[in-house]
Short mmCIF file of C-alpha atoms in Angstrom, two decimals:
data_model
loop_
_atom_site.label_atom_id
_atom_site.label_comp_id
_atom_site.label_asym_id
_atom_site.label_seq_id
_atom_site.Cartn_x
_atom_site.Cartn_y
_atom_site.Cartn_z
CA UNK A 1 234.94 106.64 -56.63
CA UNK A 2 232.31 104.83 -54.57
CA UNK A 3 232.08 101.22 -55.71
CA UNK A 4 228.90 99.22 -55.23
CA UNK A 5 230.73 96.29 -53.63
CA UNK A 6 230.40 96.72 -49.88
CA UNK A 7 231.05 93.26 -48.35
CA UNK A 8 227.96 93.63 -46.14
CA UNK A 9 225.68 94.43 -49.08
CA UNK A 10 223.78 91.78 -51.02
CA UNK A 11 220.78 91.41 -53.32
CA UNK A 12 218.01 88.85 -53.40
CA UNK A 13 215.02 88.48 -55.70
CA UNK A 14 211.45 87.63 -54.75
CA UNK A 15 209.11 85.73 -57.09
CA UNK A 16 205.39 85.90 -56.53
CA UNK A 17 202.41 83.60 -57.12
CA UNK A 18 202.20 81.59 -60.34
CA UNK A 19 198.48 80.88 -59.88
CA UNK A 20 195.26 82.81 -60.36
CA UNK A 21 195.13 84.02 -63.96
CA UNK A 22 197.96 81.74 -65.10
CA UNK A 23 199.78 82.99 -68.19
CA UNK A 24 202.11 80.65 -70.05
CA UNK A 25 205.88 81.20 -70.03
CA UNK A 26 205.86 84.16 -67.62
CA UNK A 27 207.77 82.29 -64.91
CA UNK A 28 210.22 80.61 -67.29
CA UNK A 29 211.09 84.03 -68.80
CA UNK A 30 211.39 85.49 -65.30
CA UNK A 31 213.99 82.84 -64.44
CA UNK A 32 216.15 84.05 -67.34
CA UNK A 33 215.72 87.67 -66.28
CA UNK A 34 216.56 86.95 -62.64
CA UNK A 35 219.70 85.15 -63.80
CA UNK A 36 220.74 88.34 -65.62
CA UNK A 37 220.35 90.28 -62.34
CA UNK A 38 222.55 87.75 -60.48
CA UNK A 39 221.09 88.09 -56.95
CA UNK A 40 222.68 85.90 -54.28
CA UNK A 41 219.43 83.90 -53.98
CA UNK A 42 215.71 83.88 -54.85
CA UNK A 43 212.85 83.89 -52.33
CA UNK A 44 209.27 82.86 -53.01
CA UNK A 45 205.93 83.72 -51.40
CA UNK A 46 203.97 80.58 -52.28
CA UNK A 47 201.36 79.40 -54.78
CA UNK A 48 203.98 77.81 -56.96
CA UNK A 49 201.65 75.23 -58.58
CA UNK A 50 197.94 75.15 -59.44
CA UNK A 51 197.25 72.37 -56.92
CA UNK A 52 193.70 71.94 -55.61
CA UNK A 53 193.51 68.26 -56.50
CA UNK A 54 193.56 64.88 -54.79
CA UNK A 55 195.31 63.21 -57.75
CA UNK A 56 198.88 62.38 -56.79
CA UNK A 57 200.00 62.04 -60.42
CA UNK A 58 198.74 65.56 -61.21
CA UNK A 59 200.56 67.01 -58.20
CA UNK A 60 203.77 65.19 -59.17
CA UNK A 61 203.48 66.53 -62.73
CA UNK A 62 202.91 70.11 -61.50
CA UNK A 63 205.86 70.02 -59.07
CA UNK A 64 208.09 68.39 -61.69
CA UNK A 65 207.26 71.21 -64.10
CA UNK A 66 207.93 73.88 -61.48
CA UNK A 67 211.17 72.27 -60.32
CA UNK A 68 212.36 72.16 -63.95
CA UNK A 69 212.17 75.98 -63.93
CA UNK A 70 213.86 76.27 -60.54
CA UNK A 71 216.79 74.13 -61.78
CA UNK A 72 217.51 76.88 -64.33
CA UNK A 73 218.20 79.47 -61.63
CA UNK A 74 221.92 80.11 -61.28
CA UNK A 75 221.48 80.71 -57.54
CA UNK A 76 219.61 79.05 -54.64
CA UNK A 77 215.81 79.15 -54.59
CA UNK A 78 213.88 79.12 -51.30
CA UNK A 79 210.41 77.54 -51.27
CA UNK A 80 207.49 78.97 -49.26
CA UNK A 81 204.12 77.15 -49.38
CA UNK A 82 200.86 78.79 -50.46
CA UNK A 83 197.23 77.69 -50.41
CA UNK A 84 197.54 76.17 -53.92
CA UNK A 85 200.57 74.18 -52.76
CA UNK A 86 199.02 72.80 -49.54
CA UNK A 87 195.28 72.33 -50.00
CA UNK A 88 194.84 68.87 -48.49
CA UNK A 89 196.68 66.22 -46.45
CA UNK A 90 198.02 64.44 -49.54
CA UNK A 91 199.58 67.69 -50.81
CA UNK A 92 201.10 68.37 -47.38
CA UNK A 93 202.66 64.88 -47.47
CA UNK A 94 203.99 65.44 -51.00
CA UNK A 95 205.52 68.78 -49.94
CA UNK A 96 207.27 66.99 -47.07
CA UNK A 97 208.63 64.29 -49.38
CA UNK A 98 210.02 66.83 -51.85
CA UNK A 99 211.04 69.84 -49.77
CA UNK A 100 210.99 68.83 -46.12
CA UNK A 101 209.84 71.37 -43.57
CA UNK A 102 207.06 73.83 -44.32
CA UNK A 103 208.81 76.56 -42.33
CA UNK A 104 212.49 77.22 -41.69
CA UNK A 105 215.09 79.96 -41.39
CA UNK A 106 218.60 80.85 -42.47
CA UNK A 107 221.06 83.69 -41.88
CA UNK A 108 222.95 85.45 -44.64
CA UNK A 109 225.42 88.28 -43.95
CA UNK A 110 223.91 88.80 -40.51
CA UNK A 111 220.34 89.07 -41.85
CA UNK A 112 217.77 86.55 -40.62
CA UNK A 113 215.41 85.08 -43.23
CA UNK A 114 212.31 83.32 -41.88
CA UNK A 115 210.12 81.33 -44.28
CA UNK A 116 206.74 80.66 -42.67
CA UNK A 117 203.73 78.49 -43.45
CA UNK A 118 200.39 80.31 -43.38
CA UNK A 119 198.40 77.27 -44.57
CA UNK A 120 196.51 74.83 -42.34
CA UNK A 121 194.78 72.23 -44.50
CA UNK A 122 192.37 70.58 -44.66
CA UNK A 123 190.22 73.28 -43.01
CA UNK A 124 191.86 75.94 -45.19
CA UNK A 125 192.32 78.44 -42.39
CA UNK A 126 195.00 81.09 -42.73
CA UNK A 127 196.97 80.59 -39.54
CA UNK A 128 200.38 80.42 -38.01
CA UNK A 129 199.76 77.38 -35.79
CA UNK A 130 200.91 77.27 -32.13
CA UNK A 131 203.84 74.94 -32.87
CA UNK A 132 205.14 77.36 -35.51
CA UNK A 133 204.55 80.35 -33.21
CA UNK A 134 206.77 78.71 -30.59
CA UNK A 135 209.43 77.98 -33.22
CA UNK A 136 209.32 81.62 -34.39
CA UNK A 137 209.76 82.93 -30.84
CA UNK A 138 212.64 80.50 -30.20
CA UNK A 139 214.36 81.36 -33.51
CA UNK A 140 214.08 85.10 -32.88
CA UNK A 141 215.35 84.73 -29.30
CA UNK A 142 218.34 82.77 -30.58
CA UNK A 143 219.20 85.52 -33.09
CA UNK A 144 218.83 88.84 -31.23
CA UNK A 145 221.71 90.70 -32.88
CA UNK A 146 221.01 90.28 -36.60
CA UNK A 147 220.97 93.56 -38.48
CA UNK A 148 217.59 92.86 -40.11
CA UNK A 149 214.88 90.19 -40.12
CA UNK A 150 213.00 89.27 -43.31
CA UNK A 151 209.80 87.22 -43.04
CA UNK A 152 208.24 85.44 -46.03
CA UNK A 153 204.80 83.81 -46.06
CA UNK A 154 201.92 83.41 -48.46
CA UNK A 155 198.79 84.75 -46.78
CA UNK A 156 198.63 88.26 -45.29
CA UNK A 157 197.33 86.75 -42.06
CA UNK A 158 197.37 90.18 -40.36
CA UNK A 159 194.16 90.91 -42.31
CA UNK A 160 192.26 88.12 -40.50
CA UNK A 161 189.83 89.63 -37.98
CA UNK A 162 190.81 87.35 -35.10
CA UNK A 163 194.53 88.08 -34.72
CA UNK A 164 194.88 85.76 -31.73
CA UNK A 165 193.27 82.80 -33.51
CA UNK A 166 195.27 83.25 -36.73
CA UNK A 167 198.52 83.50 -34.78
CA UNK A 168 199.79 86.76 -36.23
CA UNK A 169 199.49 88.59 -32.91
CA UNK A 170 202.01 86.16 -31.39
CA UNK A 171 204.35 86.59 -34.37
CA UNK A 172 204.25 90.40 -34.09
CA UNK A 173 204.89 90.13 -30.35
CA UNK A 174 207.97 88.00 -31.05
CA UNK A 175 209.18 90.47 -33.70
CA UNK A 176 208.74 93.50 -31.43
CA UNK A 177 211.82 95.63 -30.89
CA UNK A 178 213.70 94.53 -33.99
CA UNK A 179 214.05 95.85 -37.54
CA UNK A 180 212.06 93.64 -39.90
CA UNK A 181 210.19 93.47 -43.20
CA UNK A 182 207.47 90.96 -44.12
CA UNK A 183 206.76 89.83 -47.69
CA UNK A 184 203.60 87.93 -48.66
CA UNK A 185 201.80 86.80 -51.80
CA UNK A 186 198.17 85.84 -52.32
CA UNK A 187 196.62 89.26 -53.04
CA UNK A 188 197.94 89.41 -56.65
CA UNK A 189 198.75 93.10 -56.55
CA UNK A 190 201.36 95.35 -55.00
CA UNK A 191 200.20 96.59 -51.59
CA UNK A 192 202.16 98.06 -48.69
CA UNK A 193 200.89 97.28 -45.19
CA UNK A 194 202.13 98.90 -41.98
#
């Protein structure tokens, strides 16, 4: 009898964009279904609200609605910002007030989870800025012996023509030599990149 309860094994769920062709009640039903699966936690890949406004009351209303869904998860939910979530300086400030840092990491059962920010408002460029690149390198250097590294971000910045300018070249250089998987949103379809 081989039981599926290895102490090193765990499951997590990933939820994708809620924007671009919004359909009512899809996310709220997904919360119920994820709860049935009982993963240890839920990751996101950004675009959690419609955004794209300068009206603070609208942004508050959209985040309040989204957070009301997140509260129904029976496990932790990890936020990652997308272009709809951070489209201008006011929205960046509101993110900071509600959720704190726009990029962070944690370790679970010797796996490193890195949640990155691929948004640079107000110019709208898809970049991993130099400050974040340095943080990524430092975080990876501090965790050389994890069994796997998972990276979550919204934009597939590796598709930008200028890899140096967008910052992905530096990220890949920092990831070199380790086992890792990157998850992104934004493209609204399932695609595998290598």
